[in-house]
Tab-separated table of C-alpha atoms in Angstrom:
chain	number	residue	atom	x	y	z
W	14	UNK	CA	9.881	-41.728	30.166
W	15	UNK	CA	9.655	-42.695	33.593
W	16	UNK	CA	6.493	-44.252	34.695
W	17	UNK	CA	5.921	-41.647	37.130
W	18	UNK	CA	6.153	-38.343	34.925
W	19	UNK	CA	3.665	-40.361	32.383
W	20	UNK	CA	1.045	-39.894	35.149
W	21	UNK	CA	1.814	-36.230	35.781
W	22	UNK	CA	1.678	-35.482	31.903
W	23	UNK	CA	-1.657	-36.924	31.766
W	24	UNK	CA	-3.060	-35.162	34.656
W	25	UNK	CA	-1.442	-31.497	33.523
W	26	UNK	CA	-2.675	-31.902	30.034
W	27	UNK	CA	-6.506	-30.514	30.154
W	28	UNK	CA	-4.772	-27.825	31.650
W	29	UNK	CA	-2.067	-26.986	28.861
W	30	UNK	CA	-4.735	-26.942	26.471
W	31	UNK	CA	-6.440	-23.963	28.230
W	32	UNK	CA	-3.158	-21.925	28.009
W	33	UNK	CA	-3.199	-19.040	25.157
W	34	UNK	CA	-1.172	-19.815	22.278
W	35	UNK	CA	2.738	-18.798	22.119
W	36	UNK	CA	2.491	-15.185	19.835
W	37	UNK	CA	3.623	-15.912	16.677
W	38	UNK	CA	7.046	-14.705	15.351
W	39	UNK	CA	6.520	-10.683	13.901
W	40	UNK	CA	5.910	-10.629	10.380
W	41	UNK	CA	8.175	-8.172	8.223
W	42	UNK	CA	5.714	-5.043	8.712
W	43	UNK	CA	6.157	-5.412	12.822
W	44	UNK	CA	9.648	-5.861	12.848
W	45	UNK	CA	11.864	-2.998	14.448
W	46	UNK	CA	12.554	-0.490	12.295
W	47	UNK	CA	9.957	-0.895	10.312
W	48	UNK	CA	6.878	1.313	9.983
W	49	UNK	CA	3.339	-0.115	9.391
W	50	UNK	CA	1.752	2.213	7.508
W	51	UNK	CA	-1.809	1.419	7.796
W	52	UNK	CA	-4.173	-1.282	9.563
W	53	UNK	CA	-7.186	-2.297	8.098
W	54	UNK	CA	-10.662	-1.552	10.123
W	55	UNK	CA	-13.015	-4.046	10.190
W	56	UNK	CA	-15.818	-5.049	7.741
W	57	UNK	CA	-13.294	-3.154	4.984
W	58	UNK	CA	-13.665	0.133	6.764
W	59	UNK	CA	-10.816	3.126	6.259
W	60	UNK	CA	-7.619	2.799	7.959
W	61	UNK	CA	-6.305	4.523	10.641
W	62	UNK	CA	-2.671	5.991	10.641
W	63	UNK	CA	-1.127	4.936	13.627
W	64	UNK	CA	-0.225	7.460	16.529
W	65	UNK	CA	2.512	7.015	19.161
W	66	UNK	CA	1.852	7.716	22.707
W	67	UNK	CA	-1.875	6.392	21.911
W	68	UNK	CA	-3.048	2.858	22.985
W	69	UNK	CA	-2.750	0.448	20.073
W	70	UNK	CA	-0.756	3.387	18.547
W	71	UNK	CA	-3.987	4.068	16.394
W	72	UNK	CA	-6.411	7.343	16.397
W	73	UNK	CA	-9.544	7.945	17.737
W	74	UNK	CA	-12.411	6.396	15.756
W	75	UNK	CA	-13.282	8.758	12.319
W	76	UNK	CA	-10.266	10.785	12.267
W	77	UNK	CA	-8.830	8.708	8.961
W	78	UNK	CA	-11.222	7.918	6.343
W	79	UNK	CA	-10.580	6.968	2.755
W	80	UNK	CA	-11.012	9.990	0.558
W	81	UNK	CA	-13.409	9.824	-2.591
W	82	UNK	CA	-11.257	9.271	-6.215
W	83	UNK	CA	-11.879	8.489	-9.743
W	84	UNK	CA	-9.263	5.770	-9.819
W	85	UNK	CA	-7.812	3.143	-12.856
W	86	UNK	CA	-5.795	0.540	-12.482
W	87	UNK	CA	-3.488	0.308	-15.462
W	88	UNK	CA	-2.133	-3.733	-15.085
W	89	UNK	CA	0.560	-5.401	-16.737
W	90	UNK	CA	-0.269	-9.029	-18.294
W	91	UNK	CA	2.576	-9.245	-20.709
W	92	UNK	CA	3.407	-12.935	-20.852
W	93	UNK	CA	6.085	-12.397	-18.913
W	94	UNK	CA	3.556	-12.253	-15.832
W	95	UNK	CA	2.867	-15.770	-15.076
W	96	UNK	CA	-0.917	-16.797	-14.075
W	97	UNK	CA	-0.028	-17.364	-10.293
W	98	UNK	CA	1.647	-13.727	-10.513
W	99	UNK	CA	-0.660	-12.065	-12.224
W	100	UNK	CA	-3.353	-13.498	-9.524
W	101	UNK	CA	-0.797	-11.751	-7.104
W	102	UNK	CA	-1.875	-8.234	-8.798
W	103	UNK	CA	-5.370	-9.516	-8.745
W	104	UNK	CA	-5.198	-9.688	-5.219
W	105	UNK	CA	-3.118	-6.335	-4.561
W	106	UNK	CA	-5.911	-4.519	-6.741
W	107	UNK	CA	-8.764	-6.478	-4.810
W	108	UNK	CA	-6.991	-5.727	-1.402
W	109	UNK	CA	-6.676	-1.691	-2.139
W	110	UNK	CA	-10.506	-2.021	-3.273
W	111	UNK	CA	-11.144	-3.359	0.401
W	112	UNK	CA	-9.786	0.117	1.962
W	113	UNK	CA	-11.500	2.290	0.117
W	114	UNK	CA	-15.200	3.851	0.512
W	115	UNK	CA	-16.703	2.318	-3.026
W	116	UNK	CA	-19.811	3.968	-4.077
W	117	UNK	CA	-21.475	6.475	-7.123
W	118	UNK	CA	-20.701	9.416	-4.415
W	119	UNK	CA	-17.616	8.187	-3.336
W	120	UNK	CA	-14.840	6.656	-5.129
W	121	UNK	CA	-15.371	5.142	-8.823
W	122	UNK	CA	-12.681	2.148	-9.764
W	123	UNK	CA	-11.741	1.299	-13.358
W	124	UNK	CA	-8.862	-1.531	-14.605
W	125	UNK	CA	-7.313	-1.500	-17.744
W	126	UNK	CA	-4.994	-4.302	-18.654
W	127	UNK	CA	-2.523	-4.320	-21.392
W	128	UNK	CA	0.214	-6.114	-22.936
W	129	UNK	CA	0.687	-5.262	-26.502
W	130	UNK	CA	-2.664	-4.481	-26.888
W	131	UNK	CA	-5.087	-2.419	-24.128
W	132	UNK	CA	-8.503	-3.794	-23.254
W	133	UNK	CA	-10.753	-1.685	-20.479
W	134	UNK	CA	-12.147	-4.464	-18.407
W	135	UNK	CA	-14.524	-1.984	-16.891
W	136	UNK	CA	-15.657	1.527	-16.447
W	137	UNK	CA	-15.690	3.503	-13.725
W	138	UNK	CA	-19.274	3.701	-13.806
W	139	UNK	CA	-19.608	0.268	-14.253
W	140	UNK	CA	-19.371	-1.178	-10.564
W	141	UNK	CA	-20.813	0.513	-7.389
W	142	UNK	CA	-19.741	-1.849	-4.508
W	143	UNK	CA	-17.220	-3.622	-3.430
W	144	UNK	CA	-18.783	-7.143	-4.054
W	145	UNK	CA	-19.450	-6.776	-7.715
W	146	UNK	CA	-15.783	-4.604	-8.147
W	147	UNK	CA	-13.805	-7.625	-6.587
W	148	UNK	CA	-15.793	-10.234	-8.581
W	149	UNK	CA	-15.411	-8.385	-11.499
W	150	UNK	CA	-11.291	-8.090	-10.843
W	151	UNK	CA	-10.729	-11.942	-10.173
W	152	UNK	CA	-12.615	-12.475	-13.960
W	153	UNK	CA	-9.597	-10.444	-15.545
W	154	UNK	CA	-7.767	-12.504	-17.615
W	155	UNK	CA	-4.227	-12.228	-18.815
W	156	UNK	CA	-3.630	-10.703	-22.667
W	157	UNK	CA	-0.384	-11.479	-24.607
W	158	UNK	CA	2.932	-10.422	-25.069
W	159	UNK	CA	4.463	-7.150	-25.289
W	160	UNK	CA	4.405	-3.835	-22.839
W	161	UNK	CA	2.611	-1.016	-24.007
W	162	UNK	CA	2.839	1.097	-21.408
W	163	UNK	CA	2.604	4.530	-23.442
W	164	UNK	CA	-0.571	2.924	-25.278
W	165	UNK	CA	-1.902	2.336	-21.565
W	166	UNK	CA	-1.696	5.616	-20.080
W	167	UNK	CA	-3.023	7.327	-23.227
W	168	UNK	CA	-5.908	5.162	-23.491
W	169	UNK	CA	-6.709	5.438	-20.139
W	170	UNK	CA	-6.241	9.560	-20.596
W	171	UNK	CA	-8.574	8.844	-23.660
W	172	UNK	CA	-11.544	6.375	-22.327
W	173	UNK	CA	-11.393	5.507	-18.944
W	174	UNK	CA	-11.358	9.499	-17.670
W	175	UNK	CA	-13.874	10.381	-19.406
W	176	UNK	CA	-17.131	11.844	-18.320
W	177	UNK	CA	-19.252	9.380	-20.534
W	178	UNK	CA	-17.408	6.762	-18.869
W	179	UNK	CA	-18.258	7.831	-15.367
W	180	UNK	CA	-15.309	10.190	-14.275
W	181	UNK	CA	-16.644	13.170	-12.508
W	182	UNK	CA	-16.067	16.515	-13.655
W	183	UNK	CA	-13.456	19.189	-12.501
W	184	UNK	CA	-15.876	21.106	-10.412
W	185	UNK	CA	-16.349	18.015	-8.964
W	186	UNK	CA	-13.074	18.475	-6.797
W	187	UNK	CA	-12.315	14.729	-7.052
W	188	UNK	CA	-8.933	13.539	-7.688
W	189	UNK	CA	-8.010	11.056	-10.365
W	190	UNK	CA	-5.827	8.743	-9.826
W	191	UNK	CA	-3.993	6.080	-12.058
W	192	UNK	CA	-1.837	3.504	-10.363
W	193	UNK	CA	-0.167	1.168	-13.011
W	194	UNK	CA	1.700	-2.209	-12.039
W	195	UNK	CA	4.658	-3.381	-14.309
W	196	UNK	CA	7.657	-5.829	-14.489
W	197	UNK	CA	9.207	-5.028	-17.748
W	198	UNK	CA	10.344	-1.965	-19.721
W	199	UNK	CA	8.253	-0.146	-21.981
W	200	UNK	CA	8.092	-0.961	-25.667
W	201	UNK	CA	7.106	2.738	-26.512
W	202	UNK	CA	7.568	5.824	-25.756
W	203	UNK	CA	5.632	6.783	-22.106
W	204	UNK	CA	7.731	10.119	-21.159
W	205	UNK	CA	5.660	12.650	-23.606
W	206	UNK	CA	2.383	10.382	-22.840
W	207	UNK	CA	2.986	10.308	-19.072
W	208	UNK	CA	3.409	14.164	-19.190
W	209	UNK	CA	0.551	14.917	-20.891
W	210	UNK	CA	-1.686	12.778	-18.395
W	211	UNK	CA	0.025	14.275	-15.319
W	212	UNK	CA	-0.548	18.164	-17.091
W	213	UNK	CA	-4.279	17.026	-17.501
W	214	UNK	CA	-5.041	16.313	-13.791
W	215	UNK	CA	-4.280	12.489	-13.542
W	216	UNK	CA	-1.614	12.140	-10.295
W	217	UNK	CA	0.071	8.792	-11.648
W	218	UNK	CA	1.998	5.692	-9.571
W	219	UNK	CA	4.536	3.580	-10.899
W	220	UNK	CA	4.511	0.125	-9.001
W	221	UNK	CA	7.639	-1.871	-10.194
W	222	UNK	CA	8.003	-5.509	-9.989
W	223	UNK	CA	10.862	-7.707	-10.396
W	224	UNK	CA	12.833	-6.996	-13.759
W	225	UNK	CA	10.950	-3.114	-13.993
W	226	UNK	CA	12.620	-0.745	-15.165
W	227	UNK	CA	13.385	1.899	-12.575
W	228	UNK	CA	13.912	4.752	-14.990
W	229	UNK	CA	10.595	4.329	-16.850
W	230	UNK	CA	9.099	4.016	-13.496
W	231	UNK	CA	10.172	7.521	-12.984
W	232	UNK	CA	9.398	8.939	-15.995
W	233	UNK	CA	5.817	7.781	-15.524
W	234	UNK	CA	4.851	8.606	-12.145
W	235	UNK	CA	4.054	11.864	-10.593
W	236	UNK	CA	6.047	14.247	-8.041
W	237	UNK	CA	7.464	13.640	-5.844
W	238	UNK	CA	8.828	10.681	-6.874
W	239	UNK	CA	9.805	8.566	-3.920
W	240	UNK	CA	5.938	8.883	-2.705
W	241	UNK	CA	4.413	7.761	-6.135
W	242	UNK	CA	7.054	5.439	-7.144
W	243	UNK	CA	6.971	1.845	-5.552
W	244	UNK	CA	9.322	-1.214	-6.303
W	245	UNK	CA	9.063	-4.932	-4.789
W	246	UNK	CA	11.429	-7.897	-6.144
W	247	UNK	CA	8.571	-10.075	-6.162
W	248	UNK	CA	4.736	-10.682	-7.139
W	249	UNK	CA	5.166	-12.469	-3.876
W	250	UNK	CA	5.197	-9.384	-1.661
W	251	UNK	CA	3.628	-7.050	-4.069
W	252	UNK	CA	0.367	-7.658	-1.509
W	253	UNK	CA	2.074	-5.628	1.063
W	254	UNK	CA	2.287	-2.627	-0.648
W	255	UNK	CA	-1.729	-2.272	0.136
W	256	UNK	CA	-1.159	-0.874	2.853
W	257	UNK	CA	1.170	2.066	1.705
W	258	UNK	CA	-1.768	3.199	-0.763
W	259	UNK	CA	-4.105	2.970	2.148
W	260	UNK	CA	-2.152	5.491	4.274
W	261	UNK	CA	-2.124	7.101	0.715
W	262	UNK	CA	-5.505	7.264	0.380
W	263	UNK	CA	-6.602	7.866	3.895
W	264	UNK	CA	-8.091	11.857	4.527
W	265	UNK	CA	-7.518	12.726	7.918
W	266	UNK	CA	-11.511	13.822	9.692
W	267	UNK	CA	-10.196	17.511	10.565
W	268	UNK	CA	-13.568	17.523	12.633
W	269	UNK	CA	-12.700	14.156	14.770
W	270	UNK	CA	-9.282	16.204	15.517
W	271	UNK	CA	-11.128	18.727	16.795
W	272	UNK	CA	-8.414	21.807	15.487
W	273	UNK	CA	-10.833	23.170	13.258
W	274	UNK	CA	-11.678	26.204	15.203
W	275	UNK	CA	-15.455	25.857	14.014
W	276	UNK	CA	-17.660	27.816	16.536
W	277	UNK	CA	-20.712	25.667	16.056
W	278	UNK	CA	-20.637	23.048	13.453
W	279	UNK	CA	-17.760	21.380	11.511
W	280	UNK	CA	-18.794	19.670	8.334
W	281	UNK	CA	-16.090	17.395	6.128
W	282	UNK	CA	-15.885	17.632	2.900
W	283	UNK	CA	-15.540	15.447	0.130
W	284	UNK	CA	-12.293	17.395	-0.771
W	285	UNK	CA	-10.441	15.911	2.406
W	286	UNK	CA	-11.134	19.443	3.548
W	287	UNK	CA	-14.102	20.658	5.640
W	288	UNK	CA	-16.015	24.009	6.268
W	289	UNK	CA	-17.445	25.340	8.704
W	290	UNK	CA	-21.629	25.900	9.392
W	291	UNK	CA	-23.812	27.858	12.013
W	292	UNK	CA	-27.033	26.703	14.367
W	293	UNK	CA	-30.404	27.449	13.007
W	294	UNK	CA	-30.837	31.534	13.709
W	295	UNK	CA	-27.390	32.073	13.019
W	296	UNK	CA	-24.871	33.481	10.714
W	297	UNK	CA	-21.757	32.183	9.323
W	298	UNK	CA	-19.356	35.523	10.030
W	299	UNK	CA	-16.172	36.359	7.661
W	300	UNK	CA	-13.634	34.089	9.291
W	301	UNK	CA	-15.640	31.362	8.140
W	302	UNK	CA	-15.698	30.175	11.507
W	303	UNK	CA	-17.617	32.213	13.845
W	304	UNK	CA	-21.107	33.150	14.419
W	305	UNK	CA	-23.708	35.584	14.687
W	306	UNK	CA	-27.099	35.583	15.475
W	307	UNK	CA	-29.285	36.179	12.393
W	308	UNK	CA	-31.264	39.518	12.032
W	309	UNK	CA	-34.279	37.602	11.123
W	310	UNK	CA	-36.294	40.614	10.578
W	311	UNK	CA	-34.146	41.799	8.409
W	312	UNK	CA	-33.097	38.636	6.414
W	313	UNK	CA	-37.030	38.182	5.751
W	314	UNK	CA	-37.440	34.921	6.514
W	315	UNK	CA	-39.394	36.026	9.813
W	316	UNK	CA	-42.786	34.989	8.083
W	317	UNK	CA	-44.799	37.888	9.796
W	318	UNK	CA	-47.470	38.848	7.365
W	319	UNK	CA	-47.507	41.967	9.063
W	320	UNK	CA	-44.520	43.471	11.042
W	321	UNK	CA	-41.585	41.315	12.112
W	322	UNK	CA	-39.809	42.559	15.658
W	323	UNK	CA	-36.278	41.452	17.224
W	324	UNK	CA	-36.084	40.713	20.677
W	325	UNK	CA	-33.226	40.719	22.648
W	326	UNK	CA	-32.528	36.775	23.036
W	327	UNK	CA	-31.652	36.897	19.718
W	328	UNK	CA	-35.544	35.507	18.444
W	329	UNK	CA	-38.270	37.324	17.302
W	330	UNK	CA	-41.779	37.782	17.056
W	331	UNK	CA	-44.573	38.966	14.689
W	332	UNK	CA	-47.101	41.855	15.456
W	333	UNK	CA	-49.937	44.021	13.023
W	334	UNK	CA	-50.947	46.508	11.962
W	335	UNK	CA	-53.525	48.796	13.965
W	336	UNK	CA	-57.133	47.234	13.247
W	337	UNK	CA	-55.857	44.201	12.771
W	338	UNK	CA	-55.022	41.222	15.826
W	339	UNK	CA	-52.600	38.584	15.396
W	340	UNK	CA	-54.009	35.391	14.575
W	341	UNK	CA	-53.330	31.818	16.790
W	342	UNK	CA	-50.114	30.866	14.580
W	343	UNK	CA	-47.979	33.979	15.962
W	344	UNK	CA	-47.385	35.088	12.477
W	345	UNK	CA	-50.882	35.657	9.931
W	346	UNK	CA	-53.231	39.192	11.022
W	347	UNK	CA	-57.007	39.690	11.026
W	348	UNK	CA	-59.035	42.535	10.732
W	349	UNK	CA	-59.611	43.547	14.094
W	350	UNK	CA	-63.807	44.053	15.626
W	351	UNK	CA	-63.604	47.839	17.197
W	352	UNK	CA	-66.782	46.676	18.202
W	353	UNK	CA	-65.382	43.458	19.796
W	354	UNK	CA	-62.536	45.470	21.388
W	355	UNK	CA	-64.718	47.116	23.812
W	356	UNK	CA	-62.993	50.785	22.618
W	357	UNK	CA	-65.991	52.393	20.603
W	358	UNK	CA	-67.758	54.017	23.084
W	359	UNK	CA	-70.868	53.696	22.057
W	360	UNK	CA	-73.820	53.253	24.942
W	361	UNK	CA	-76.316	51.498	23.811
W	362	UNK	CA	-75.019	49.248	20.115
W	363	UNK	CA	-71.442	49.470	18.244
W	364	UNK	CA	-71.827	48.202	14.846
W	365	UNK	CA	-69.103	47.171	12.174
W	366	UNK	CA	-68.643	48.879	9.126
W	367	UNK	CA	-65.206	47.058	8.112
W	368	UNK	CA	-61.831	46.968	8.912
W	369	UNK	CA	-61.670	49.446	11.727
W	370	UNK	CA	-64.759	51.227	10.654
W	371	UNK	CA	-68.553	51.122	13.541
W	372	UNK	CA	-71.101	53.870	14.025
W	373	UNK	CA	-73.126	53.611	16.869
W	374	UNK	CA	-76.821	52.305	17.316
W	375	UNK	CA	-79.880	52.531	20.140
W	376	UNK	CA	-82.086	49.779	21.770
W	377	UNK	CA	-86.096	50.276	20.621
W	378	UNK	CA	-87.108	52.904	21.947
W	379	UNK	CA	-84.256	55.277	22.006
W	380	UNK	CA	-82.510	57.727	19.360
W	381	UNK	CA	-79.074	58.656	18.981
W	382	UNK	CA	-77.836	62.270	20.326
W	383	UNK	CA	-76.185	64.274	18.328
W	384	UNK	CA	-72.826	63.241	19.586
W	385	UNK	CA	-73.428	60.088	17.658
W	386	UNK	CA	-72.607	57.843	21.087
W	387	UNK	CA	-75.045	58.294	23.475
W	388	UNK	CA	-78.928	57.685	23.249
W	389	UNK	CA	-82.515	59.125	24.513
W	390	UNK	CA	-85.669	57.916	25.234
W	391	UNK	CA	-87.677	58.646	21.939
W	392	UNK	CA	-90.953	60.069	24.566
W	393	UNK	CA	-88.255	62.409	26.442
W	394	UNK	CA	-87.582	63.595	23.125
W	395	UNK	CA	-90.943	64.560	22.150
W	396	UNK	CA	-91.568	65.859	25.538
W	397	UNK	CA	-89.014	68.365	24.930
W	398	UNK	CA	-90.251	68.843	21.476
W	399	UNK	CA	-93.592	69.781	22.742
W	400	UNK	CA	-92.295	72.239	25.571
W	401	UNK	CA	-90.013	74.041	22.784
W	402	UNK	CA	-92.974	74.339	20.633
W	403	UNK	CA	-95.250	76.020	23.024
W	404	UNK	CA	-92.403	78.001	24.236
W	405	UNK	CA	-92.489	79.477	20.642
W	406	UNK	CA	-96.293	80.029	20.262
W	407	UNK	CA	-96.010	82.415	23.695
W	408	UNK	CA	-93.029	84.426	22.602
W	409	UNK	CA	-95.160	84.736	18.984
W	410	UNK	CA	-98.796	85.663	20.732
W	411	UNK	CA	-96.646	88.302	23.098
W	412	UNK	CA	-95.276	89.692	19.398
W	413	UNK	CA	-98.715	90.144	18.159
W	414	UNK	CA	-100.172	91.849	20.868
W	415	UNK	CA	-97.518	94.367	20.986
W	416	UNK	CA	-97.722	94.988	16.973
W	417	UNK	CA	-101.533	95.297	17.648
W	418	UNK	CA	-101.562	97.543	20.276
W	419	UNK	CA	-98.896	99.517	18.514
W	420	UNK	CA	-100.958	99.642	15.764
W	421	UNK	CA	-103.736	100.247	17.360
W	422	UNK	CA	-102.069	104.064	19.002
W	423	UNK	CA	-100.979	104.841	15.154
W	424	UNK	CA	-104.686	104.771	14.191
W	425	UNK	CA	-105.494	106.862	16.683
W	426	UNK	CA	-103.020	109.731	16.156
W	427	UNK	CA	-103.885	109.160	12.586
W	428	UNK	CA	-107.656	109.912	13.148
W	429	UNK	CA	-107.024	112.926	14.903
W	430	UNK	CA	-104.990	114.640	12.429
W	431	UNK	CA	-107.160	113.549	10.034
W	432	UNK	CA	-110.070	115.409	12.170
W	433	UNK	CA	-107.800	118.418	12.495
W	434	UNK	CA	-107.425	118.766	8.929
W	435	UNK	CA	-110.866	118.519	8.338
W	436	UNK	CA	-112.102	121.412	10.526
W	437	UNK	CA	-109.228	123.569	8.741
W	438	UNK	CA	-110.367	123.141	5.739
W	439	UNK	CA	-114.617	123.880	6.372
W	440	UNK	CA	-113.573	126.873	8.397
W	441	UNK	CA	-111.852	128.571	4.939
W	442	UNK	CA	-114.659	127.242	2.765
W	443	UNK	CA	-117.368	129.821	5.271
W	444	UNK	CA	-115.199	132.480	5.384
């Protein structure tokens, strides 16, 4: 090299080293023509399906999230799976595991390996994180020889989806799910087996590897077949397949989309549906989807002790009953004071009798009237007393008088007709 270009080299060099790196050649999942199905979120978070015309061809933030499952792993470790291989499943189990939202209220993971026999490794109540799941997945260790796969599936139908062993039940709403990974053909029979797991509930994948039998693949896994049956040529690549059960797995947030027609509130479900729900003071109408104001009043959950009363901006308020006042909370009555009130009418004293009950009382000195309101001086009182009492004794000395002199004339007249008839009768007694 000439001496010359040396000396340029060395002075460019500090700058090459701050250029970004060349991108690296696409893998096979970003090549043209083919379709990544899923891309990982971080800290193990769902997926998001990718959307063209978007940035980053992926959705808004929420819209894909992984759907709650009972779900088994049904694993091959015939001897025909060597140890680096079967490390290879390890890994595609422990990668799936990594998309999925782990948890006693979200989805449950069980793994049962066989070969000619079938050992449970664990429950799906056994393991509620992801840690302890993935730790417990690279302890599995290969069995023996043979494939079992219709012993598998039935002990899995038998053990592993079982309520006791921490599937949840079918009000529950949550799917079950049994994904099994195989290289070989079957040593017995799996069609009548497979059936009668897919008839109970269990949706079933075939994953194929290498020298697996295609047909038993199909006889095993659930419709439609060319979304639950999955071949690779080797353990090698059987990692990539992840990503197809992610998008598998992945139920779309209706509420992110915002196409939910929800008035007020949109709530997800665990279902991979959602519902919809109303504001405090309102009600959920028939649609499911609208709202109307609650009738408080009428629903009784006003909490007036008294009388409950709708107003017209769709609230309410409490009032009582007459007598009573409404207390400082807006809701509870007491007795109202007719005394307090200022209403009785009484002049002088109102006194309370109970609830909406007085009478009426004087200062010293006074006495009520007979209207039972108003009050007099007790020595006005008397004074009138007096003046009707000598009132009376006049109009009764005026009565005697007249009876007297009356009496008086009727003597009178009686003495001279007594006189009368005494000179009658001595003038016949001398005749």
């Amino acid at each position: 090299m000439p001496r010359h270009l040396s000396g340029l080299l060395l002075l460019l060099w500090p700058l090459l080293l701050l250029l970004p790196p060349t991108p690296a050649a696409p893998g096979p999942l970003a090549r043209p023509g083919l379709r990544r199905l899923g891309t990982r979120g971080p800290g193990g978070s769902p997926g998001r399906r990718p959307v063209s015309g978007q940035p980053g061809g992926a959705r808004g933030a929420g819209v894909c999230r992984s759907r709650p499952l009972d779900l088994v792993f049904i694993i091959d470790s015939s001897r025909s799976v060597r140890p680096l291989e079967f490390t290879k499943v390890k890994t595609f189990v422990s990668q799936i595991i990594d998309t999925l939202d782990i948890g006693a209220a979200d989805t449950r993971v069980a793994v049962v390996n066989y070969a000619s026999t079938v050992k449970i490794e664990f429950h799906l109540q056994t393991h509620s994180d992801k840690q302890s799941l993935k730790q417990a997945v690279a302890r599995i260790t290969p069995l023996s020889t043979g494939t079992m796969s219709g012993l598998a599936i039935q002990t899995a139908m038998d053990e592993a989806f079982t309520v006791e062993a921490g599937a949840r039940g079918p009000t529950s709403n949550i799917p079950k799910v049994a994904i099994i990974v195989t290289d070989g053909r079957p040593q017995d029979q799996v069609n009548e087996v497979a059936a009668r797991a897919r008839a109970s509930g269990i949706e079933l994948y075939a994953v194929g590897v290498d020298r697996a039998d295609m047909e038993s693949l199909k006889m095993i896994a659930s419709e439609p077949l060319d979304e639950h049956v999955f071949y690779v040529e080797t353990y090698g690549v059987i990692e990539k397949l992840s990503s197809r059960f992610q998008e598998t797995f992945c139920a779309i947030d209706k509420c992110a989309l915002n196409t939910h027609g929800c008035e007020h509130i949109c709530v997800n479900d665990r279902t991979g549906s959602y519902h919809c729900e109303c504001y405090e003071g309102y009600t959920l109408n028939q649609d499911r989807k609208t709202c109307s104001a609650q009738d408080q009043c009428a629903f009784g959950t006003h909490g007036c002790q008294h009388i409950c009363v709708n107003d017209r901006d769709r609230s309410h308020h409490c009032e009582c009953y007459e007598g009573y006042t409404l207390n400082a909370d807006n809701k509870t009555c007491s007795v109202r004071s007719e005394c307090a009130g200022g209403s009785h009418g009484c002049q002088h004293l109102c006194v309370d009798d109970g609830p909406a009950a007085y009478h009426c009382d004087c200062f010293p000195g006074y006495t009520l009237n007979e209207d039972r309101r108003t009050c007099a001086a007790i020595e006005e009182a008397r004074r009138l007393v007096s003046t009707e009492d000598a009132c009376g004794c006049e109009a009764t000395l005026a009565f005697q008088e007249r009876v007297s002199s009356y009496l008086q004339r009727l003597n009178a007249k009686l003495d001279d007709i007594l006189g009368k008839l005494q000179a009658d009768a001595y003038g016949q007694i001398h005749r």
